[in-house]
CSV table of C-alpha atoms and ligand atoms in Angstrom, one decimal:
chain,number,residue,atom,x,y,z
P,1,UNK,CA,101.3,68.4,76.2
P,2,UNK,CA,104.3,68.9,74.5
P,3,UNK,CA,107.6,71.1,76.0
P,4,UNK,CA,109.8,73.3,74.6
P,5,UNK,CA,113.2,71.6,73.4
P,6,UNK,CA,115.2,74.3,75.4
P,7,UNK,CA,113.7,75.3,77.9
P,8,UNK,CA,110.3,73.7,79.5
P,9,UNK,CA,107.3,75.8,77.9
P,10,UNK,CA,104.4,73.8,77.2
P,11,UNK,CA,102.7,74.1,74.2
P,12,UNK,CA,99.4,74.3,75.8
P,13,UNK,CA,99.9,78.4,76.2
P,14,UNK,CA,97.0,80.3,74.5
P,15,UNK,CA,98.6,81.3,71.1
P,16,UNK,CA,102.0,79.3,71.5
P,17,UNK,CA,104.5,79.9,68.9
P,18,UNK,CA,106.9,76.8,68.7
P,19,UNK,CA,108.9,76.7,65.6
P,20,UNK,CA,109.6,73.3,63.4
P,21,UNK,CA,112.2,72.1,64.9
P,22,UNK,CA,110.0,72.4,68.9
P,23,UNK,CA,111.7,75.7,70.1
P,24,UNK,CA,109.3,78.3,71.9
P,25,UNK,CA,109.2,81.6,70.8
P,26,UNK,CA,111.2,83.1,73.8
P,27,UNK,CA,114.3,81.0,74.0
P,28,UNK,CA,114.5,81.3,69.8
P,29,UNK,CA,114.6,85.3,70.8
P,30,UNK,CA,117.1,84.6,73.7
P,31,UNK,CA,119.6,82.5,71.3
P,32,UNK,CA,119.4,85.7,69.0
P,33,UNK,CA,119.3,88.3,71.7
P,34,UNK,CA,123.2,88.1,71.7
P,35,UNK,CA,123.5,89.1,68.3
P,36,UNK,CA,121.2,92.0,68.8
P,37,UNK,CA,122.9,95.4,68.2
P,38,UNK,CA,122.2,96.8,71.9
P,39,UNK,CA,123.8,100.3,70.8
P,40,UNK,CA,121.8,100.6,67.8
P,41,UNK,CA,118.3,100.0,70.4
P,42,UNK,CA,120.0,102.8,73.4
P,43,UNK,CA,120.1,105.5,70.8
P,44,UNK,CA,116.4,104.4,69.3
P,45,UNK,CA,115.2,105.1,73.2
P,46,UNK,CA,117.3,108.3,73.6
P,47,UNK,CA,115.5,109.2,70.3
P,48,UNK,CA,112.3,108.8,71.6
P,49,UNK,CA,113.2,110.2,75.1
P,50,UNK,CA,114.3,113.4,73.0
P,51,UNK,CA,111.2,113.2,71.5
P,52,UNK,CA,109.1,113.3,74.3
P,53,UNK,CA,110.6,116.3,75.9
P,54,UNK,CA,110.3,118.2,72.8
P,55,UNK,CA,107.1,117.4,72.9
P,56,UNK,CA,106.1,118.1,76.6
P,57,UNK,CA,103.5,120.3,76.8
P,58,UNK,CA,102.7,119.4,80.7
P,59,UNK,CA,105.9,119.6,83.0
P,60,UNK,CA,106.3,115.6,82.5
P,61,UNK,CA,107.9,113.7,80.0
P,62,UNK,CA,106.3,110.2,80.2
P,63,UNK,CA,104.2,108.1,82.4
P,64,UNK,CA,105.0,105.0,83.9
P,65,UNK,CA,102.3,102.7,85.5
P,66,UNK,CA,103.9,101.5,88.6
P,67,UNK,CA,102.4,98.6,91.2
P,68,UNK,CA,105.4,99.2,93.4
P,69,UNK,CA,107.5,96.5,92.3
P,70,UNK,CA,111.0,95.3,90.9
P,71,UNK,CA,110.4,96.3,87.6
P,72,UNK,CA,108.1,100.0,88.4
P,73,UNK,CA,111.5,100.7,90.4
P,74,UNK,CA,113.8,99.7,87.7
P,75,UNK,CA,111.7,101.6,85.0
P,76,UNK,CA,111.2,105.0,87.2
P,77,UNK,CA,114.8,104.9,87.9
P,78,UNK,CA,116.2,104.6,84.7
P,79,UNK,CA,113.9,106.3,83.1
P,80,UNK,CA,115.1,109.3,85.3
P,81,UNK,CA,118.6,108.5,85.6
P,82,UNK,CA,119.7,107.3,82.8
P,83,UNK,CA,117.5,109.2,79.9
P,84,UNK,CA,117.0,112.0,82.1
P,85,UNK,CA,113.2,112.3,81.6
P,86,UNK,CA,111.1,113.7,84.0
P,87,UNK,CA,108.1,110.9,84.4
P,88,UNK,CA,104.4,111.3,86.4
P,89,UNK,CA,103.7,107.3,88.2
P,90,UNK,CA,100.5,106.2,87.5
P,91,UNK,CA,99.6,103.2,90.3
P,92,UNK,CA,96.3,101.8,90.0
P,93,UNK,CA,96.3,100.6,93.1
P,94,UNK,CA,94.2,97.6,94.6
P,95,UNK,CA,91.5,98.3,97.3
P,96,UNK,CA,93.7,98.4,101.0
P,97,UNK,CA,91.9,94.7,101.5
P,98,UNK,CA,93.4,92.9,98.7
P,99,UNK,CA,97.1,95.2,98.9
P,100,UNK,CA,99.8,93.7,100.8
P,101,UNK,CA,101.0,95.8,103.3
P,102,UNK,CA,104.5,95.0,101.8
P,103,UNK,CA,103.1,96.4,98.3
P,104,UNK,CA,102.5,99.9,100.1
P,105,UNK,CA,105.4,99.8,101.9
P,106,UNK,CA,106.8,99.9,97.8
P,107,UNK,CA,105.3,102.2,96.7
P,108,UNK,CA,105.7,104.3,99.0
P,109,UNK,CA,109.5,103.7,98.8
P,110,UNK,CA,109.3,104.7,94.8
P,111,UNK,CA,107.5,107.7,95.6
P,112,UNK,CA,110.0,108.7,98.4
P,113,UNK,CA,112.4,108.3,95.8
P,114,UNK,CA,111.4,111.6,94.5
P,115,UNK,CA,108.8,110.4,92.3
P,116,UNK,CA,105.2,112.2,91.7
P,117,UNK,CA,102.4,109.8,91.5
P,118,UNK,CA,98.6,109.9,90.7
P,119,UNK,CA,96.8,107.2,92.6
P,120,UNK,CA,93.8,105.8,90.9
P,121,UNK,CA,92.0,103.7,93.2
P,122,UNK,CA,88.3,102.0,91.2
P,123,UNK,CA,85.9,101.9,93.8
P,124,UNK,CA,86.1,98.5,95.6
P,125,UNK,CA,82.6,96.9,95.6
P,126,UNK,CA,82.6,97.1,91.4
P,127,UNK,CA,86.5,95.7,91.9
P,128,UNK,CA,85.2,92.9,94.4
P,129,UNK,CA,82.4,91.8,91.5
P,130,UNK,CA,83.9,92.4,89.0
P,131,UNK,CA,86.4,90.2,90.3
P,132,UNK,CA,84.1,87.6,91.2
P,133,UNK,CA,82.4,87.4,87.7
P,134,UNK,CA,85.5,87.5,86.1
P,135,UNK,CA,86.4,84.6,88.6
P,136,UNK,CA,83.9,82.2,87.8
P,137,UNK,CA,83.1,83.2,84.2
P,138,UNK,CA,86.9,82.7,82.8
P,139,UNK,CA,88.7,81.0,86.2
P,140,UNK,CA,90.7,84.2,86.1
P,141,UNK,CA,91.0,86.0,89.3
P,142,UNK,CA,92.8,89.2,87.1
P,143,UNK,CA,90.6,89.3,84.6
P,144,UNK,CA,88.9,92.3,85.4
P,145,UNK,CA,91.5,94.0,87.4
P,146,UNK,CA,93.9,93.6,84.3
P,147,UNK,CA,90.7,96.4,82.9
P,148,UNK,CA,91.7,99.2,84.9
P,149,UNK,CA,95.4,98.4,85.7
P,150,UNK,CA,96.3,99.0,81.9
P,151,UNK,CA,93.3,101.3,81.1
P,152,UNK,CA,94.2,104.1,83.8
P,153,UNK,CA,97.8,104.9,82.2
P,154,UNK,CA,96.9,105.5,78.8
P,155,UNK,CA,94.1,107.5,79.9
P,156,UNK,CA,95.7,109.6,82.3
P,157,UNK,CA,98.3,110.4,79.4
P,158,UNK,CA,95.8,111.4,77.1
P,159,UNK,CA,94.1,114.0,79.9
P,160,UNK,CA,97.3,115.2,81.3
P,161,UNK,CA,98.8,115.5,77.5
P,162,UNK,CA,102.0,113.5,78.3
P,163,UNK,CA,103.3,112.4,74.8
P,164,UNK,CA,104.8,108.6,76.2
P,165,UNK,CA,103.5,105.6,78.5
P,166,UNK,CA,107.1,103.5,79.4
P,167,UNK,CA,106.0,100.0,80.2
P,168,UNK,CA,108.2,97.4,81.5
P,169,UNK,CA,108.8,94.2,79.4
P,170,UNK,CA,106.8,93.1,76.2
P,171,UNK,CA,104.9,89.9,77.7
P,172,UNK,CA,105.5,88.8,74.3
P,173,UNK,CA,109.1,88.4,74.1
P,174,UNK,CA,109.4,87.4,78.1
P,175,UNK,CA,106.8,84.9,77.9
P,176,UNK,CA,105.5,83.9,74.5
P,177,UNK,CA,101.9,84.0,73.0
P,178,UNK,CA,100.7,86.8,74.5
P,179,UNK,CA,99.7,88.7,71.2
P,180,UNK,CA,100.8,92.6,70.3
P,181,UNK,CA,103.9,93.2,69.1
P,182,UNK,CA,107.3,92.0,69.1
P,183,UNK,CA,109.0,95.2,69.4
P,184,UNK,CA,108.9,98.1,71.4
P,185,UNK,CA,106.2,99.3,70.3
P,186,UNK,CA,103.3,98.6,72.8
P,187,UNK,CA,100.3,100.4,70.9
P,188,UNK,CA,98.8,97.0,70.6
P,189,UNK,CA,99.1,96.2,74.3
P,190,UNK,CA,95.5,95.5,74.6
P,191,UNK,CA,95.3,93.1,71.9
P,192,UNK,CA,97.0,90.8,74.3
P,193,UNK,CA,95.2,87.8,75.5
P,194,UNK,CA,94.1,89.0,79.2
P,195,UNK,CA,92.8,92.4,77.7
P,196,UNK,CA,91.7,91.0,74.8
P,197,UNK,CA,91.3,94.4,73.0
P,198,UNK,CA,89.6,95.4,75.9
P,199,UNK,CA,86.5,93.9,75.8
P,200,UNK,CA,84.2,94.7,78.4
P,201,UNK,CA,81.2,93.0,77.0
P,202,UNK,CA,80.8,90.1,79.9
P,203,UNK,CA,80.9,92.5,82.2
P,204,UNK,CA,77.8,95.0,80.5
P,205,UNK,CA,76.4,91.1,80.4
P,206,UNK,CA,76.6,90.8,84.4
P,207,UNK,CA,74.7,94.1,84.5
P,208,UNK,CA,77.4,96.6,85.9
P,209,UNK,CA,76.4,100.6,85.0
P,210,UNK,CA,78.7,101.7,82.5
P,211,UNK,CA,78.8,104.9,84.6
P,212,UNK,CA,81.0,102.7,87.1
P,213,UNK,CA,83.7,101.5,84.5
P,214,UNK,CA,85.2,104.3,83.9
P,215,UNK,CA,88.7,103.0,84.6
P,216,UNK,CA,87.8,99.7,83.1
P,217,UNK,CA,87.3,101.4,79.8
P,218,UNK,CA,90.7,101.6,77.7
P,219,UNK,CA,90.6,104.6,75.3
P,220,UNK,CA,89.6,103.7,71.8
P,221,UNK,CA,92.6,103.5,68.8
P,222,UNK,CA,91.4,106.8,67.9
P,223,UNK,CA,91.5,108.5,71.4
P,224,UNK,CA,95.2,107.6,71.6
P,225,UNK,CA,95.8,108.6,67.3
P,226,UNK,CA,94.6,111.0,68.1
P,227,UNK,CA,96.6,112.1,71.5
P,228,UNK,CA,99.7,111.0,69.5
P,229,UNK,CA,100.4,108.9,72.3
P,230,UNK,CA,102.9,106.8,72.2
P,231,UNK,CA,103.3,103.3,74.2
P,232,UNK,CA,106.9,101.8,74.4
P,233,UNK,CA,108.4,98.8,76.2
P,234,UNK,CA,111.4,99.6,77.8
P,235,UNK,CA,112.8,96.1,78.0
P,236,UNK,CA,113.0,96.2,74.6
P,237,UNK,CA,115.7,98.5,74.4
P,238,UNK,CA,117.6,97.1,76.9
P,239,UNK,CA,119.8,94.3,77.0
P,240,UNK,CA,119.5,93.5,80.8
P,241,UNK,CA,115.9,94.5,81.9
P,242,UNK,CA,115.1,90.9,83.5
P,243,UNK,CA,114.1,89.9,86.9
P,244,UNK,CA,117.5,89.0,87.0
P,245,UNK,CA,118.6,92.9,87.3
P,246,UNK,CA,115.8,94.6,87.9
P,247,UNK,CA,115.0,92.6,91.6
P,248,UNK,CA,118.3,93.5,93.1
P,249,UNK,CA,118.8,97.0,91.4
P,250,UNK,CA,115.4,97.7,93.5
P,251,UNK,CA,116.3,95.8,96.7
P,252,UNK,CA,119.4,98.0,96.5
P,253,UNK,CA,116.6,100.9,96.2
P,254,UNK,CA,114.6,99.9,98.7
P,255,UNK,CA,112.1,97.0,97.7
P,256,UNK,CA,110.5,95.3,100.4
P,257,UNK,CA,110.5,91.2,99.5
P,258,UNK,CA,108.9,88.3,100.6
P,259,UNK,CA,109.8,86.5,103.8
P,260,UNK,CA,109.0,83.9,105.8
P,261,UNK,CA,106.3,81.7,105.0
P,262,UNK,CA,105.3,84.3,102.1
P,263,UNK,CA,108.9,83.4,100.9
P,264,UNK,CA,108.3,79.7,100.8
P,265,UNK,CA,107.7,78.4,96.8
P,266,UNK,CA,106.3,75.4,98.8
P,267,UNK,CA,102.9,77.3,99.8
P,268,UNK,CA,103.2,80.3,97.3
P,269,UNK,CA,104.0,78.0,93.9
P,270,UNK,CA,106.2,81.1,93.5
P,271,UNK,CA,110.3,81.0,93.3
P,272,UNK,CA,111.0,84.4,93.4
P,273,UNK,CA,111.0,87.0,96.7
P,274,UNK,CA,110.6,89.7,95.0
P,275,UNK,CA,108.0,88.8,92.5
P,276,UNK,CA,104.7,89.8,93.0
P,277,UNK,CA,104.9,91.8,95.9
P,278,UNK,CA,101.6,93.6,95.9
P,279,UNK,CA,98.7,90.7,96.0
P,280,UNK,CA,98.8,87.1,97.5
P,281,UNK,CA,96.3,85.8,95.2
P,282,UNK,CA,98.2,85.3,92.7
P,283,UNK,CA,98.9,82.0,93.9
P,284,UNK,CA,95.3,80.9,93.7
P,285,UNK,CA,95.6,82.5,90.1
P,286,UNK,CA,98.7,80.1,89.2
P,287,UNK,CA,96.9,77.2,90.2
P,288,UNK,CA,94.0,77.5,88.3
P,289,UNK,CA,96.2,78.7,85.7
P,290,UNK,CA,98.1,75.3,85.7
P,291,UNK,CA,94.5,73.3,85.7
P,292,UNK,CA,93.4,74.7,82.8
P,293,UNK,CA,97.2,74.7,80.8
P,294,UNK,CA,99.2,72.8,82.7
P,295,UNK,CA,101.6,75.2,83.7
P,296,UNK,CA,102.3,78.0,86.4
P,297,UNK,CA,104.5,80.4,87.9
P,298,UNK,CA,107.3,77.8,88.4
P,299,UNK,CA,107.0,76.9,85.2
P,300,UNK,CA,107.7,80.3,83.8
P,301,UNK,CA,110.2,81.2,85.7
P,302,UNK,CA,112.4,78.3,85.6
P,303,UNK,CA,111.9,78.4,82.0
P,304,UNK,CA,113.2,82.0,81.9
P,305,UNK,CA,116.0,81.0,83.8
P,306,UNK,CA,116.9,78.0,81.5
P,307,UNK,CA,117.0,81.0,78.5
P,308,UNK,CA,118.8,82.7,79.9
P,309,UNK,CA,121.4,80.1,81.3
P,310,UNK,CA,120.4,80.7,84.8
P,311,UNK,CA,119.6,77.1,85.4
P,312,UNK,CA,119.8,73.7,83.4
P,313,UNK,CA,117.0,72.0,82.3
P,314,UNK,CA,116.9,69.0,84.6
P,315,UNK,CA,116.7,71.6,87.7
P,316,UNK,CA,113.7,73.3,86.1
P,317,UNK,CA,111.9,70.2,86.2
P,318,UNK,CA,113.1,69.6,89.5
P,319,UNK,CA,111.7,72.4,90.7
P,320,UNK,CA,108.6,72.7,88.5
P,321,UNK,CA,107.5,69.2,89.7
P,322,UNK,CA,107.6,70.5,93.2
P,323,UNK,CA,106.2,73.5,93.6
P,324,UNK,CA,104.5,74.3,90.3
P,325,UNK,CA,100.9,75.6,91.3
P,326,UNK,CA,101.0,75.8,94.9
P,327,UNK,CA,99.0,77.1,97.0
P,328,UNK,CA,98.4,77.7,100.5
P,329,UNK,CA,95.0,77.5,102.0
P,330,UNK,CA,94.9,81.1,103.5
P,331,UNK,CA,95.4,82.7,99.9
P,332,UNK,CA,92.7,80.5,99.6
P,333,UNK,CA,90.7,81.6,102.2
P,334,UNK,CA,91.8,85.2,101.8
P,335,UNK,CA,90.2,85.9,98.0
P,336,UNK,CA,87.2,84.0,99.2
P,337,UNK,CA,86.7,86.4,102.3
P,338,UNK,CA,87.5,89.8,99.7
P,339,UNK,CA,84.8,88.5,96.9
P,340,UNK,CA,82.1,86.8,99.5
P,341,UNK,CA,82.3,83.1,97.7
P,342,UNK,CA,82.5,80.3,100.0
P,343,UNK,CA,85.3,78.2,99.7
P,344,UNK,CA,83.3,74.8,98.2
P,345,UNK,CA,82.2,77.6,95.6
P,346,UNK,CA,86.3,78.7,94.6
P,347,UNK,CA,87.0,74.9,93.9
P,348,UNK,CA,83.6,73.9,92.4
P,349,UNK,CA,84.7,76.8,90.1
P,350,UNK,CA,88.8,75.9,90.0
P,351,UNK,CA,87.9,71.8,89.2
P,352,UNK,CA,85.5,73.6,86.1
P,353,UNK,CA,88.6,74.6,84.6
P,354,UNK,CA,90.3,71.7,85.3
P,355,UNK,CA,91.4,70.2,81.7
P,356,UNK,CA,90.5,66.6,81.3
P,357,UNK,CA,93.2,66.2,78.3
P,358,UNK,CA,96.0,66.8,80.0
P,359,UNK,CA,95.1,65.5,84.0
P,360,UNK,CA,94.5,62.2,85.3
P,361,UNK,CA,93.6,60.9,88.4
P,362,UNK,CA,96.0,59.3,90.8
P,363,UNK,CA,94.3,58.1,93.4
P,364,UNK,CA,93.5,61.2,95.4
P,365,UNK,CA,95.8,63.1,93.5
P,366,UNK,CA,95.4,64.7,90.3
P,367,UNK,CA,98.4,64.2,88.2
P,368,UNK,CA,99.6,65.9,84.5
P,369,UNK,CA,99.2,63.5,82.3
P,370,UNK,CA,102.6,64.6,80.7
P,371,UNK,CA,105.0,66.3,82.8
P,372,UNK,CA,108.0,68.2,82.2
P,373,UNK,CA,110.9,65.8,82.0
T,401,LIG,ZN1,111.7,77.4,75.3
């Protein structure tokens, strides 16, 4: 493994983009992100706000897909307040076992904002095996809900006729690699890496009925040509849309956070209180995540923070080294209760992914091979 000269990004990221002189993509965008014209990007959105009510055909201006969290309150709030569109949420929600109660308590605070929502909820035994395929075939908890959670929005646009989905950030420009665009312009969001242009083959090849993945099924190129839809990032077009701003610009809204032992990055491998809100196994997802690349949640976000000269480098390691994929046993416990897999059959799954190349073994310890330092 190799790391980022700024900040501590491993190369070991699907589709990493370090530059010659061992830079990541997204701290060579942050050094430039000062010299970006910020006014000349606010009147590009107010273009396209104009645009989309002159092209309102439905009472709403745009959609944003919402989970509830910092950045569904930051986008539905400016998106009203400061461009003065009138947006329809969109929250595919998980099924009420897998929600936090704290991740209804949001989004019930964005819809009491004044908000109109559509709920679609995917019925939950597909959900539950889907999720346990996509589990054990890819070591990716999300890779099946990631179907539906980005599917629904750009199909409700095209049946409601709303002319613009607003997402939140590019997860290219945030966090590198992920594939799309570099822009705005989020037309190409499914080319990323999770959705993988939407491929739903494995699943066909675990023998679900078509006829129950209908919200797994993201419209075609075509369907969305052909909607003239149009799918923007907001955080492109604005110089402070970062979990920096957008976590206490919800609090201040509203946001219910994580406390207590839910709080602690010890047992959640997760620095942030108001960061994923909505599920607790994401955890479980980091961990696997950092067996099979050697990186987690941690990692990222002290890495952000580094960028964006929240934090110097030797406290990202710090603080990467201690609580970088971890992961309390009742997350633990909890996914394997939701998806029916015993807990000997989550880690004889986990240790598959576990990469050889960059862990070694420590006694009884697995240990990186080559940390961050
Ligand atoms: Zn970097």
């Amino acid at each position: 493994m190799k790391y980022c000269k700024v900040c501590i990004e491993p190369n070991t990221r699907p589709d990493a983009d370090f530059d010659e002189t061992g830079i990541c993509m997204p701290c060579r965008y942050a050094a430039e992100a000062s010299a970006i014209d910020w006014d000349a990007r606010r009147r590009e959105l107010e273009e396209i706000a104009e645009w989309a009510k002159s092209t309102n055909v439905s009472g709403y201006d745009c959609i944003i897909p919402v989970s509830g969290g910092k950045d569904s309150h930051r986008q539905a709030l400016y998106c009203r307040d400061e461009l003065d569109l009138k947006p329809l949420l969109v929250s595919c929600a998980y099924p009420p076992e897998e929600q936090t109660d704290r991740g209804a308590a949001n989004i019930a605070n964005l819809i009491d904002l004044g908000f109109d929502c559509i709920y679609v909820s995917p019925g939950p035994e597909t959900w539950r095996r889907a999720m346990r395929v996509g589990f054990t075939r890819f070591g990716n908890i999300y890779k099946s809900t990631e179907l539906p959670l980005y599917a629904a929005t750009p199909k409700v646009a095209i049946a409601y006729h709303i002319p613009l989905v607003v997402y939140g950030e590019n997860p290219a420009i945030s966090w590198g690699g992920a594939g799309g665009s570099l822009d705005g312009d989020a037309n190409r969001l499914k080319y990323s890496n999770t959705l993988s242009g939407g491929d739903m083959s494995w699943l066909l090849d675990a023998a679900f009925d078509p006829d129950d993945l209908y919200w797994y099924t993201y419209p075609s190129d075509e369907d969305i040509d052909r909607a003239r839809l149009r799918l923007i990032y907001l955080g492109y077009y604005m110089d402070d849309f970062n979990d920096f701003v957008n976590g206490p610009v919800s609090v201040a809204a509203g946001l219910t956070c994580r406390e207590g032992a839910d709080a602690d990055p010890e047992q959640t491998g997760n620095l942030e209180v108001f960061d994923a809100l909505d599920c607790d196994f994401l955890s479980a997802n980091q961990m696997i995540k950092r067996m099979k690349f050697g990186f987690g949640k941690v990692s990222e976000q002290c890495s952000m923070a580094v960028r964006w000269g929240r934090m110097d480098r030797a406290e990202a390691v710090d603080k990467t080294t201690r609580y970088d994929g971890r992961c309390a046993p009742r997350f633990i416990r909890a996914f394997c209760e939701f998806t029916g897999l015993t807990e000997d059959e989550f880690w004889d799954v986990a240790e598959s992914y576990r990469n050889p190349d960059i862990w070694e073994r420590d006694g009884n310890e697995w240990k990186l091979k080559q940390p961050p330092e």
